[in-house]
mmCIF file of C-alpha atoms in Angstrom:
data_model
loop_
_atom_site.group_PDB
_atom_site.id
_atom_site.type_symbol
_atom_site.label_atom_id
_atom_site.label_comp_id
_atom_site.label_asym_id
_atom_site.label_seq_id
_atom_site.Cartn_x
_atom_site.Cartn_y
_atom_site.Cartn_z
ATOM 1 C CA MET A 209 0.000 0.000 0.000
ATOM 2 C CA ALA A 210 2.865 2.401 0.782
ATOM 3 C CA GLU A 211 4.186 1.810 -2.739
ATOM 4 C CA HIS A 212 0.737 2.534 -4.186
ATOM 5 C CA GLN A 213 0.590 5.806 -2.258
ATOM 6 C CA LYS A 214 4.033 6.896 -3.437
ATOM 7 C CA PHE A 215 3.252 6.420 -7.114
ATOM 8 C CA MET A 216 -0.319 7.709 -6.972
ATOM 9 C CA LYS A 217 0.925 10.829 -5.209
ATOM 10 C CA ARG A 218 3.252 11.434 -8.142
ATOM 11 C CA ALA A 219 0.368 10.889 -10.573
ATOM 12 C CA LEU A 220 -1.639 13.543 -8.709
ATOM 13 C CA GLU A 221 1.280 15.964 -8.934
ATOM 14 C CA LEU A 222 1.342 15.429 -12.687
ATOM 15 C CA ALA A 223 -2.430 15.861 -12.979
ATOM 16 C CA LYS A 224 -2.252 19.281 -11.326
ATOM 17 C CA MET A 225 0.047 20.448 -14.113
ATOM 18 C CA GLY A 226 -2.950 20.313 -16.433
ATOM 19 C CA GLU A 227 -5.281 22.363 -14.216
ATOM 20 C CA GLY A 228 -6.817 25.261 -16.099
ATOM 21 C CA PHE A 229 -6.194 23.769 -19.546
ATOM 22 C CA THR A 230 -8.166 20.512 -19.792
ATOM 23 C CA SER A 231 -11.788 21.638 -19.295
ATOM 24 C CA PRO A 232 -14.317 20.277 -20.108
ATOM 25 C CA ASN A 233 -12.160 17.182 -19.626
ATOM 26 C CA PRO A 234 -10.861 16.295 -16.158
ATOM 27 C CA ALA A 235 -7.229 16.850 -15.160
ATOM 28 C CA VAL A 236 -5.523 13.450 -15.058
ATOM 29 C CA GLY A 237 -2.002 12.232 -14.310
ATOM 30 C CA SER A 238 -0.404 8.839 -14.810
ATOM 31 C CA VAL A 239 2.837 6.989 -14.047
ATOM 32 C CA ILE A 240 4.045 3.585 -15.225
ATOM 33 C CA VAL A 241 6.089 1.531 -12.779
ATOM 34 C CA LYS A 242 8.253 -1.518 -13.406
ATOM 35 C CA ASN A 243 10.435 -3.307 -10.872
ATOM 36 C CA GLY A 244 9.723 -0.614 -8.309
ATOM 37 C CA ARG A 245 10.754 2.391 -10.387
ATOM 38 C CA ILE A 246 8.945 4.857 -12.638
ATOM 39 C CA VAL A 247 9.592 4.193 -16.331
ATOM 40 C CA GLY A 248 6.975 6.525 -17.806
ATOM 41 C CA GLU A 249 5.020 9.635 -16.851
ATOM 42 C CA GLY A 250 2.285 11.684 -18.445
ATOM 43 C CA TYR A 251 -0.634 14.036 -17.874
ATOM 44 C CA HIS A 252 -3.534 15.396 -19.912
ATOM 45 C CA HIS A 253 -2.300 18.690 -21.330
ATOM 46 C CA ARG A 254 -5.405 20.030 -23.049
ATOM 47 C CA ALA A 255 -8.843 18.895 -24.252
ATOM 48 C CA GLY A 256 -8.487 17.116 -27.581
ATOM 49 C CA GLU A 257 -4.893 16.091 -26.923
ATOM 50 C CA PRO A 258 -3.727 12.621 -25.754
ATOM 51 C CA HIS A 259 -4.892 11.505 -22.324
ATOM 52 C CA ALA A 260 -2.516 10.946 -19.423
ATOM 53 C CA GLU A 261 -2.320 7.167 -19.915
ATOM 54 C CA VAL A 262 -1.286 7.536 -23.560
ATOM 55 C CA GLU A 263 1.350 10.133 -22.651
ATOM 56 C CA ALA A 264 2.779 7.818 -19.986
ATOM 57 C CA ILE A 265 2.773 4.793 -22.349
ATOM 58 C CA ARG A 266 4.632 6.784 -24.987
ATOM 59 C CA ASP A 267 7.152 7.875 -22.380
ATOM 60 C CA ALA A 268 7.688 4.307 -21.163
ATOM 61 C CA GLY A 269 8.030 2.750 -24.610
ATOM 62 C CA ASP A 270 8.789 -0.979 -24.547
ATOM 63 C CA GLN A 271 9.161 -0.898 -20.766
ATOM 64 C CA ALA A 272 5.385 -0.606 -20.431
ATOM 65 C CA LYS A 273 5.014 -4.340 -21.132
ATOM 66 C CA GLY A 274 4.306 -6.207 -17.896
ATOM 67 C CA ALA A 275 4.320 -2.942 -15.875
ATOM 68 C CA THR A 276 1.793 -1.327 -13.542
ATOM 69 C CA ILE A 277 0.098 1.923 -14.528
ATOM 70 C CA TYR A 278 -1.172 4.362 -11.905
ATOM 71 C CA VAL A 279 -3.900 6.781 -13.019
ATOM 72 C CA THR A 280 -5.745 9.424 -10.996
ATOM 73 C CA LEU A 281 -9.042 8.671 -12.793
ATOM 74 C CA GLU A 282 -10.620 5.493 -14.143
ATOM 75 C CA PRO A 283 -9.361 5.021 -17.728
ATOM 76 C CA CYS A 284 -11.899 5.959 -20.387
ATOM 77 C CA ASN A 285 -13.513 3.248 -22.489
ATOM 78 C CA HIS A 286 -15.086 5.228 -25.307
ATOM 79 C CA GLN A 287 -14.110 6.949 -28.523
ATOM 80 C CA GLY A 288 -14.174 10.696 -28.013
ATOM 81 C CA ARG A 289 -11.787 13.234 -29.496
ATOM 82 C CA THR A 290 -9.144 10.576 -28.758
ATOM 83 C CA PRO A 291 -9.310 6.744 -28.754
ATOM 84 C CA PRO A 292 -10.187 4.830 -25.559
ATOM 85 C CA CYS A 293 -7.361 4.642 -23.015
ATOM 86 C CA THR A 294 -8.374 1.108 -22.015
ATOM 87 C CA GLN A 295 -7.370 -0.152 -25.454
ATOM 88 C CA ALA A 296 -4.066 1.738 -25.329
ATOM 89 C CA ILE A 297 -3.303 0.138 -21.952
ATOM 90 C CA ILE A 298 -4.159 -3.359 -23.248
ATOM 91 C CA ASP A 299 -2.160 -2.870 -26.456
ATOM 92 C CA ALA A 300 0.889 -1.728 -24.459
ATOM 93 C CA GLY A 301 0.960 -5.032 -22.593
ATOM 94 C CA ILE A 302 0.480 -3.443 -19.176
ATOM 95 C CA SER A 303 -0.426 -6.083 -16.593
ATOM 96 C CA LYS A 304 -1.926 -4.045 -13.739
ATOM 97 C CA VAL A 305 -3.950 -0.843 -13.431
ATOM 98 C CA VAL A 306 -4.387 1.170 -10.223
ATOM 99 C CA TYR A 307 -6.687 4.208 -10.377
ATOM 100 C CA ALA A 308 -7.685 6.656 -7.640
ATOM 101 C CA VAL A 309 -11.325 7.462 -8.377
ATOM 102 C CA GLY A 310 -14.058 6.253 -10.722
ATOM 103 C CA ASP A 311 -15.184 8.376 -13.667
ATOM 104 C CA SER A 312 -18.841 9.395 -13.278
ATOM 105 C CA ASN A 313 -19.139 10.279 -16.967
ATOM 106 C CA PRO A 314 -21.966 8.006 -18.218
ATOM 107 C CA LEU A 315 -19.692 7.037 -21.112
ATOM 108 C CA VAL A 316 -17.250 5.529 -18.584
ATOM 109 C CA ASP A 317 -18.764 4.974 -15.100
ATOM 110 C CA GLY A 318 -17.228 1.563 -14.403
ATOM 111 C CA SER A 319 -16.942 0.388 -18.005
ATOM 112 C CA GLY A 320 -13.218 1.155 -18.057
ATOM 113 C CA HIS A 321 -12.686 -1.013 -14.988
ATOM 114 C CA ARG A 322 -14.720 -3.887 -16.471
ATOM 115 C CA ARG A 323 -13.035 -3.706 -19.880
ATOM 116 C CA LEU A 324 -9.587 -4.044 -18.315
ATOM 117 C CA LEU A 325 -10.689 -6.950 -16.120
ATOM 118 C CA ASP A 326 -12.209 -8.711 -19.125
ATOM 119 C CA ALA A 327 -8.868 -8.351 -20.914
ATOM 120 C CA GLY A 328 -7.142 -10.218 -18.082
ATOM 121 C CA LEU A 329 -5.467 -7.265 -16.339
ATOM 122 C CA GLN A 330 -5.347 -6.785 -12.585
ATOM 123 C CA VAL A 331 -7.367 -3.701 -11.656
ATOM 124 C CA GLU A 332 -7.452 -1.896 -8.309
ATOM 125 C CA ARG A 333 -9.180 1.221 -7.140
ATOM 126 C CA GLY A 334 -6.296 2.768 -5.300
ATOM 127 C CA PRO A 335 -5.366 5.355 -2.675
ATOM 128 C CA PHE A 336 -5.960 9.130 -2.606
ATOM 129 C CA GLU A 337 -9.575 8.889 -3.763
ATOM 130 C CA SER A 338 -10.658 12.017 -1.866
ATOM 131 C CA GLU A 339 -7.694 14.012 -3.201
ATOM 132 C CA ALA A 340 -8.385 12.875 -6.760
ATOM 133 C CA ARG A 341 -12.070 13.702 -6.389
ATOM 134 C CA HIS A 342 -11.259 17.177 -5.043
ATOM 135 C CA LEU A 343 -8.860 17.824 -7.919
ATOM 136 C CA ASN A 344 -11.707 17.253 -10.384
ATOM 137 C CA ARG A 345 -14.580 18.520 -8.225
ATOM 138 C CA PHE A 346 -15.698 20.853 -11.037
ATOM 139 C CA PHE A 347 -15.969 17.955 -13.476
ATOM 140 C CA PHE A 348 -17.826 15.682 -11.024
ATOM 141 C CA HIS A 349 -20.257 18.445 -9.987
ATOM 142 C CA HIS A 350 -21.072 19.299 -13.589
ATOM 143 C CA MET A 351 -21.616 15.628 -14.417
ATOM 144 C CA ALA A 352 -24.058 15.311 -11.498
ATOM 145 C CA THR A 353 -25.959 18.611 -11.829
ATOM 146 C CA LYS A 354 -25.314 19.910 -15.381
ATOM 147 C CA ARG A 355 -24.370 23.216 -13.723
ATOM 148 C CA PRO A 356 -21.019 24.797 -12.850
ATOM 149 C CA TYR A 357 -19.382 24.382 -9.458
ATOM 150 C CA VAL A 358 -19.531 27.832 -7.803
ATOM 151 C CA ILE A 359 -16.716 29.305 -5.710
ATOM 152 C CA ALA A 360 -17.417 32.518 -3.795
ATOM 153 C CA LYS A 361 -14.249 34.526 -3.213
ATOM 154 C CA PHE A 362 -13.733 37.749 -1.291
ATOM 155 C CA ALA A 363 -11.127 39.645 0.713
ATOM 156 C CA SER A 364 -11.962 41.488 3.915
ATOM 157 C CA SER A 365 -10.508 42.960 7.066
ATOM 158 C CA LEU A 366 -10.627 41.046 10.347
ATOM 159 C CA ASP A 367 -13.864 42.844 11.216
ATOM 160 C CA GLY A 368 -15.461 41.876 7.911
ATOM 161 C CA LYS A 369 -15.104 45.042 5.824
ATOM 162 C CA ILE A 370 -14.196 45.178 2.134
ATOM 163 C CA ALA A 371 -13.567 48.939 2.056
ATOM 164 C CA THR A 372 -13.546 52.001 4.269
ATOM 165 C CA TYR A 373 -16.697 54.105 4.616
ATOM 166 C CA THR A 374 -15.200 56.424 1.964
ATOM 167 C CA GLY A 375 -14.921 53.536 -0.484
ATOM 168 C CA GLN A 376 -11.152 52.927 -0.361
ATOM 169 C CA SER A 377 -10.453 49.216 -0.905
ATOM 170 C CA GLN A 378 -7.049 48.838 -2.583
ATOM 171 C CA TRP A 379 -5.432 46.979 -1.091
ATOM 172 C CA ILE A 380 -6.854 45.293 2.000
ATOM 173 C CA THR A 381 -4.898 42.110 1.417
ATOM 174 C CA GLY A 382 -1.312 41.871 0.200
ATOM 175 C CA GLY A 383 0.440 40.649 -2.919
ATOM 176 C CA ALA A 384 0.630 37.007 -1.827
ATOM 177 C CA ALA A 385 -3.140 36.856 -1.366
ATOM 178 C CA ARG A 386 -3.747 38.506 -4.721
ATOM 179 C CA LYS A 387 -1.432 35.959 -6.358
ATOM 180 C CA GLN A 388 -3.497 33.138 -4.821
ATOM 181 C CA GLY A 389 -6.585 34.763 -6.251
ATOM 182 C CA HIS A 390 -5.056 34.780 -9.713
ATOM 183 C CA GLN A 391 -4.063 31.126 -9.347
ATOM 184 C CA LEU A 392 -7.732 30.413 -8.680
ATOM 185 C CA ARG A 393 -8.714 32.367 -11.793
ATOM 186 C CA HIS A 394 -6.256 30.196 -13.726
ATOM 187 C CA VAL A 395 -8.097 26.953 -12.892
ATOM 188 C CA VAL A 396 -11.758 28.022 -13.252
ATOM 189 C CA ASP A 397 -13.727 28.248 -16.492
ATOM 190 C CA ALA A 398 -15.490 31.540 -15.793
ATOM 191 C CA ILE A 399 -15.479 34.528 -13.443
ATOM 192 C CA LEU A 400 -18.499 36.679 -12.572
ATOM 193 C CA VAL A 401 -19.109 40.167 -11.228
ATOM 194 C CA GLY A 402 -22.177 42.354 -10.959
ATOM 195 C CA ALA A 403 -22.782 45.619 -12.770
ATOM 196 C CA GLY A 404 -21.951 47.630 -9.642
ATOM 197 C CA THR A 405 -18.461 46.139 -9.394
ATOM 198 C CA ALA A 406 -17.930 46.511 -13.130
ATOM 199 C CA VAL A 407 -18.794 50.215 -12.957
ATOM 200 C CA ALA A 408 -16.924 51.000 -9.731
ATOM 201 C CA ASP A 409 -13.709 49.053 -10.375
ATOM 202 C CA ASN A 410 -13.553 48.806 -14.178
ATOM 203 C CA PRO A 411 -11.731 45.455 -13.813
ATOM 204 C CA ARG A 412 -10.080 43.282 -16.450
ATOM 205 C CA LEU A 413 -10.858 39.946 -14.759
ATOM 206 C CA THR A 414 -7.872 38.304 -16.447
ATOM 207 C CA THR A 415 -5.254 35.981 -14.968
ATOM 208 C CA ARG A 416 -1.986 37.673 -14.110
ATOM 209 C CA LEU A 417 0.683 35.182 -13.072
ATOM 210 C CA ALA A 418 4.425 35.156 -13.652
ATOM 211 C CA GLN A 419 4.455 31.918 -15.652
ATOM 212 C CA GLU A 420 4.774 31.073 -19.313
ATOM 213 C CA LYS A 421 1.266 29.718 -19.859
ATOM 214 C CA VAL A 422 -1.891 30.867 -18.088
ATOM 215 C CA SER A 423 -5.580 30.232 -18.629
ATOM 216 C CA HIS A 424 -7.942 33.192 -18.657
ATOM 217 C CA PRO A 425 -11.515 32.591 -17.470
ATOM 218 C CA ILE A 426 -14.537 33.637 -19.483
ATOM 219 C CA ARG A 427 -15.769 36.956 -18.057
ATOM 220 C CA ILE A 428 -19.434 37.200 -17.077
ATOM 221 C CA VAL A 429 -21.164 40.432 -16.105
ATOM 222 C CA LEU A 430 -24.597 40.512 -14.487
ATOM 223 C CA ASP A 431 -26.207 43.624 -15.918
ATOM 224 C CA SER A 432 -30.009 43.545 -15.947
ATOM 225 C CA THR A 433 -30.544 47.015 -17.410
ATOM 226 C CA GLY A 434 -27.386 47.761 -19.400
ATOM 227 C CA ARG A 435 -25.779 50.228 -17.014
ATOM 228 C CA VAL A 436 -22.172 49.120 -17.527
ATOM 229 C CA PRO A 437 -20.652 51.608 -20.039
ATOM 230 C CA ILE A 438 -19.791 50.348 -23.504
ATOM 231 C CA ASN A 439 -16.210 51.648 -23.119
ATOM 232 C CA SER A 440 -15.575 49.522 -20.004
ATOM 233 C CA THR A 441 -12.381 47.476 -19.985
ATOM 234 C CA LEU A 442 -14.424 44.272 -19.706
ATOM 235 C CA PHE A 443 -15.737 44.884 -23.223
ATOM 236 C CA ASP A 444 -12.326 45.396 -24.815
ATOM 237 C CA PRO A 445 -12.250 42.880 -27.703
ATOM 238 C CA THR A 446 -8.453 42.536 -27.409
ATOM 239 C CA LEU A 447 -8.677 40.928 -23.969
ATOM 240 C CA PRO A 448 -7.964 37.179 -23.836
ATOM 241 C CA SER A 449 -11.038 34.915 -23.669
ATOM 242 C CA LYS A 450 -14.548 36.241 -24.179
ATOM 243 C CA THR A 451 -17.028 38.335 -22.227
ATOM 244 C CA ILE A 452 -20.670 37.399 -21.658
ATOM 245 C CA VAL A 453 -23.266 39.851 -20.404
ATOM 246 C CA ALA A 454 -26.183 38.178 -18.631
ATOM 247 C CA THR A 455 -29.117 40.555 -18.901
ATOM 248 C CA THR A 456 -32.885 40.883 -19.173
ATOM 249 C CA SER A 457 -35.408 42.390 -21.558
ATOM 250 C CA GLN A 458 -34.841 45.686 -19.720
ATOM 251 C CA MET A 459 -31.551 46.238 -21.556
ATOM 252 C CA PRO A 460 -32.023 48.817 -24.374
ATOM 253 C CA SER A 461 -31.641 47.308 -27.824
ATOM 254 C CA THR A 462 -29.095 49.984 -28.760
ATOM 255 C CA HIS A 463 -26.883 48.951 -25.843
ATOM 256 C CA ARG A 464 -27.164 45.292 -26.805
ATOM 257 C CA THR A 465 -26.214 46.054 -30.391
ATOM 258 C CA ALA A 466 -23.202 48.072 -29.261
ATOM 259 C CA LEU A 467 -22.035 45.165 -27.097
ATOM 260 C CA GLU A 468 -22.435 42.633 -29.883
ATOM 261 C CA GLU A 469 -20.434 44.890 -32.201
ATOM 262 C CA LYS A 470 -17.587 44.461 -29.711
ATOM 263 C CA ASP A 471 -17.933 40.655 -29.908
ATOM 264 C CA VAL A 472 -19.564 40.495 -26.469
ATOM 265 C CA GLU A 473 -22.090 37.690 -26.097
ATOM 266 C CA VAL A 474 -25.416 38.923 -24.698
ATOM 267 C CA TRP A 475 -27.646 36.404 -22.939
ATOM 268 C CA GLU A 476 -31.181 37.561 -22.216
ATOM 269 C CA LEU A 477 -32.422 35.471 -19.300
ATOM 270 C CA PRO A 478 -35.596 35.184 -17.173
ATOM 271 C CA THR A 479 -35.959 37.647 -14.314
ATOM 272 C CA THR A 480 -36.815 37.566 -10.651
ATOM 273 C CA GLU A 481 -39.756 39.506 -9.229
ATOM 274 C CA GLN A 482 -37.292 42.343 -8.596
ATOM 275 C CA GLY A 483 -36.269 42.416 -12.259
ATOM 276 C CA GLN A 484 -32.842 40.834 -11.719
ATOM 277 C CA VAL A 485 -31.335 37.996 -13.717
ATOM 278 C CA GLN A 486 -32.406 34.614 -12.340
ATOM 279 C CA ILE A 487 -29.256 32.956 -11.021
ATOM 280 C CA GLU A 488 -30.746 29.504 -11.558
ATOM 281 C CA SER A 489 -31.334 30.232 -15.249
ATOM 282 C CA LEU A 490 -27.828 31.622 -15.613
ATOM 283 C CA LEU A 491 -26.269 28.503 -14.078
ATOM 284 C CA ASP A 492 -28.363 26.307 -16.379
ATOM 285 C CA ARG A 493 -27.172 28.260 -19.422
ATOM 286 C CA LEU A 494 -23.543 28.112 -18.298
ATOM 287 C CA GLY A 495 -23.780 24.375 -17.765
ATOM 288 C CA GLU A 496 -25.271 23.905 -21.220
ATOM 289 C CA ASN A 497 -22.196 25.680 -22.571
ATOM 290 C CA SER A 498 -19.847 23.220 -20.802
ATOM 291 C CA ILE A 499 -18.742 25.791 -18.240
ATOM 292 C CA GLN A 500 -17.953 23.548 -15.282
ATOM 293 C CA SER A 501 -16.695 26.099 -12.748
ATOM 294 C CA LEU A 502 -17.646 29.655 -11.868
ATOM 295 C CA LEU A 503 -15.742 32.058 -9.623
ATOM 296 C CA VAL A 504 -17.990 34.753 -8.136
ATOM 297 C CA GLU A 505 -15.925 37.773 -7.093
ATOM 298 C CA GLY A 506 -18.635 40.290 -6.278
ATOM 299 C CA GLY A 507 -20.043 42.675 -5.454
ATOM 300 C CA SER A 508 -21.678 42.139 -2.103
ATOM 301 C CA GLU A 509 -25.258 42.070 -3.437
ATOM 302 C CA VAL A 510 -24.323 39.444 -6.019
ATOM 303 C CA LEU A 511 -22.563 37.320 -3.400
ATOM 304 C CA GLY A 512 -25.568 37.744 -1.113
ATOM 305 C CA THR A 513 -27.899 36.444 -3.802
ATOM 306 C CA PHE A 514 -25.730 33.407 -4.511
ATOM 307 C CA PHE A 515 -25.604 32.511 -0.811
ATOM 308 C CA GLU A 516 -29.301 33.170 -0.173
ATOM 309 C CA GLU A 517 -30.261 30.948 -3.113
ATOM 310 C CA ASP A 518 -27.874 28.191 -1.970
ATOM 311 C CA ARG A 519 -25.865 28.308 -5.195
ATOM 312 C CA VAL A 520 -22.365 28.283 -3.646
ATOM 313 C CA GLN A 521 -20.346 25.085 -3.287
ATOM 314 C CA GLU A 522 -17.066 26.489 -1.966
ATOM 315 C CA VAL A 523 -15.741 29.635 -0.264
ATOM 316 C CA TRP A 524 -12.338 31.310 -0.422
ATOM 317 C CA ALA A 525 -12.177 34.104 2.157
ATOM 318 C CA PHE A 526 -8.975 36.120 2.402
ATOM 319 C CA VAL A 527 -8.750 37.915 5.732
ATOM 320 C CA ALA A 528 -6.314 40.727 6.480
ATOM 321 C CA PRO A 529 -5.217 41.305 10.108
ATOM 322 C CA MET A 530 -6.562 44.850 10.232
ATOM 323 C CA ILE A 531 -9.602 46.592 11.684
ATOM 324 C CA ILE A 532 -11.406 49.062 9.428
ATOM 325 C CA GLY A 533 -14.552 49.684 11.448
ATOM 326 C CA GLY A 534 -17.528 51.856 10.650
ATOM 327 C CA GLN A 535 -21.222 51.055 10.360
ATOM 328 C CA ASP A 536 -21.259 52.401 6.821
ATOM 329 C CA ALA A 537 -18.178 50.499 5.654
ATOM 330 C CA PRO A 538 -19.296 47.807 3.157
ATOM 331 C CA GLU A 539 -19.177 44.092 3.890
ATOM 332 C CA PRO A 540 -18.448 41.222 1.474
ATOM 333 C CA VAL A 541 -21.864 39.545 1.515
ATOM 334 C CA GLY A 542 -24.924 41.759 1.197
ATOM 335 C CA GLY A 543 -28.535 41.091 0.358
ATOM 336 C CA LEU A 544 -31.271 40.450 2.886
ATOM 337 C CA GLY A 545 -29.397 37.660 4.639
ATOM 338 C CA PHE A 546 -30.843 34.729 6.558
ATOM 339 C CA ALA A 547 -33.551 35.082 9.178
ATOM 340 C CA SER A 548 -32.066 32.483 11.519
ATOM 341 C CA LEU A 549 -28.680 30.957 12.250
ATOM 342 C CA ALA A 550 -30.093 27.556 11.303
ATOM 343 C CA GLN A 551 -30.487 28.827 7.719
ATOM 344 C CA ALA A 552 -26.976 30.290 7.486
ATOM 345 C CA SER A 553 -24.462 28.841 5.032
ATOM 346 C CA ARG A 554 -22.042 26.764 7.098
ATOM 347 C CA LEU A 555 -18.641 25.686 5.857
ATOM 348 C CA GLN A 556 -17.399 22.127 6.170
ATOM 349 C CA SER A 557 -13.952 20.617 5.587
ATOM 350 C CA THR A 558 -12.510 23.998 6.508
ATOM 351 C CA SER A 559 -8.862 24.993 6.390
ATOM 352 C CA ILE A 560 -6.966 28.117 7.339
ATOM 353 C CA ALA A 561 -3.507 28.991 6.077
ATOM 354 C CA PRO A 562 -1.260 32.052 6.210
ATOM 355 C CA VAL A 563 -0.800 33.777 2.848
ATOM 356 C CA GLY A 564 1.874 36.400 3.284
ATOM 357 C CA ASP A 565 0.625 38.666 6.078
ATOM 358 C CA ASP A 566 -2.968 37.543 5.513
ATOM 359 C CA PHE A 567 -4.963 34.350 5.983
ATOM 360 C CA LEU A 568 -6.993 32.224 3.613
ATOM 361 C CA ILE A 569 -10.032 30.401 5.011
ATOM 362 C CA LYS A 570 -11.477 27.773 2.689
ATOM 363 C CA GLY A 571 -14.368 25.392 3.021
ATOM 364 C CA VAL A 572 -17.191 23.692 1.190
ATOM 365 C CA ILE A 573 -20.898 24.170 1.753
ATOM 366 C CA GLY A 574 -22.464 20.747 2.283
#
């Protein structure tokens, strides 16, 4: 078992190298082991390119025959953009397969395991299942719900303020925390802000990391009436990735036309009684477009709506060790709030870690 853990841990390390690039496919890593040593490694680089198992088999060459392959996800058993990995494993002469977690894709879902057994290979569901599941939590959630996995992210002072009463907010947290935030942008499919944040901050919502390759999330703006100016940075057609404006019939047709002329996608969606975009309808539309993960960065009213409607799966809260104070200083989560503590969104599987001079509290909402 210790040997299994050692090699599966390496496979997970490889899988993480593909984060941000493989969607809508899962991030997968693989190692091939013979006589106690690794003879081949691989990971899924990008959707449409060879899967991790194929990369590892190519790396191992003839040494794959009679070896054990470790994979972070059950090998696929269907013809997609690439051939089935089960057949590649069988053809390579591999004798044993150890995988961390089953693939809930209906096209796989146990069929990979059965195909390998039928071919006479030893097959084990191995260690690090929870870690492998967490790595691909976006993929698994989308498979189960047909909607994106939602992460709510915000930065606040120790007393829960996101700005002073005069509106000053840059910067509450330091550079290390902001870098973590950009690493999160790198791995998600889309990022969302409300019209108020778009107007006040004029953000780019791109990924800024000091590395050769980065993934930029699709930008989504909630703007029910078309109040975000046409010349906003978010609508700059030279920005990487695309921008989507989720709106309602209240948006003037002239504004919609101007957005579309800038290659902005405009989605007219059903409204709430208050005339706002229905979050449920937005999530359905995103899921239909294979967007598996959504990072909600604000503002406070938008975050409040997502929490009140129970649409958040995970929270990233950066907390700076400072006190801002003031009854009129804004807070990260607005809206009406919950009437009782029993209704409040409670985090599970929580962690807290120092990030520079600040702290990052993470957890999932069960």
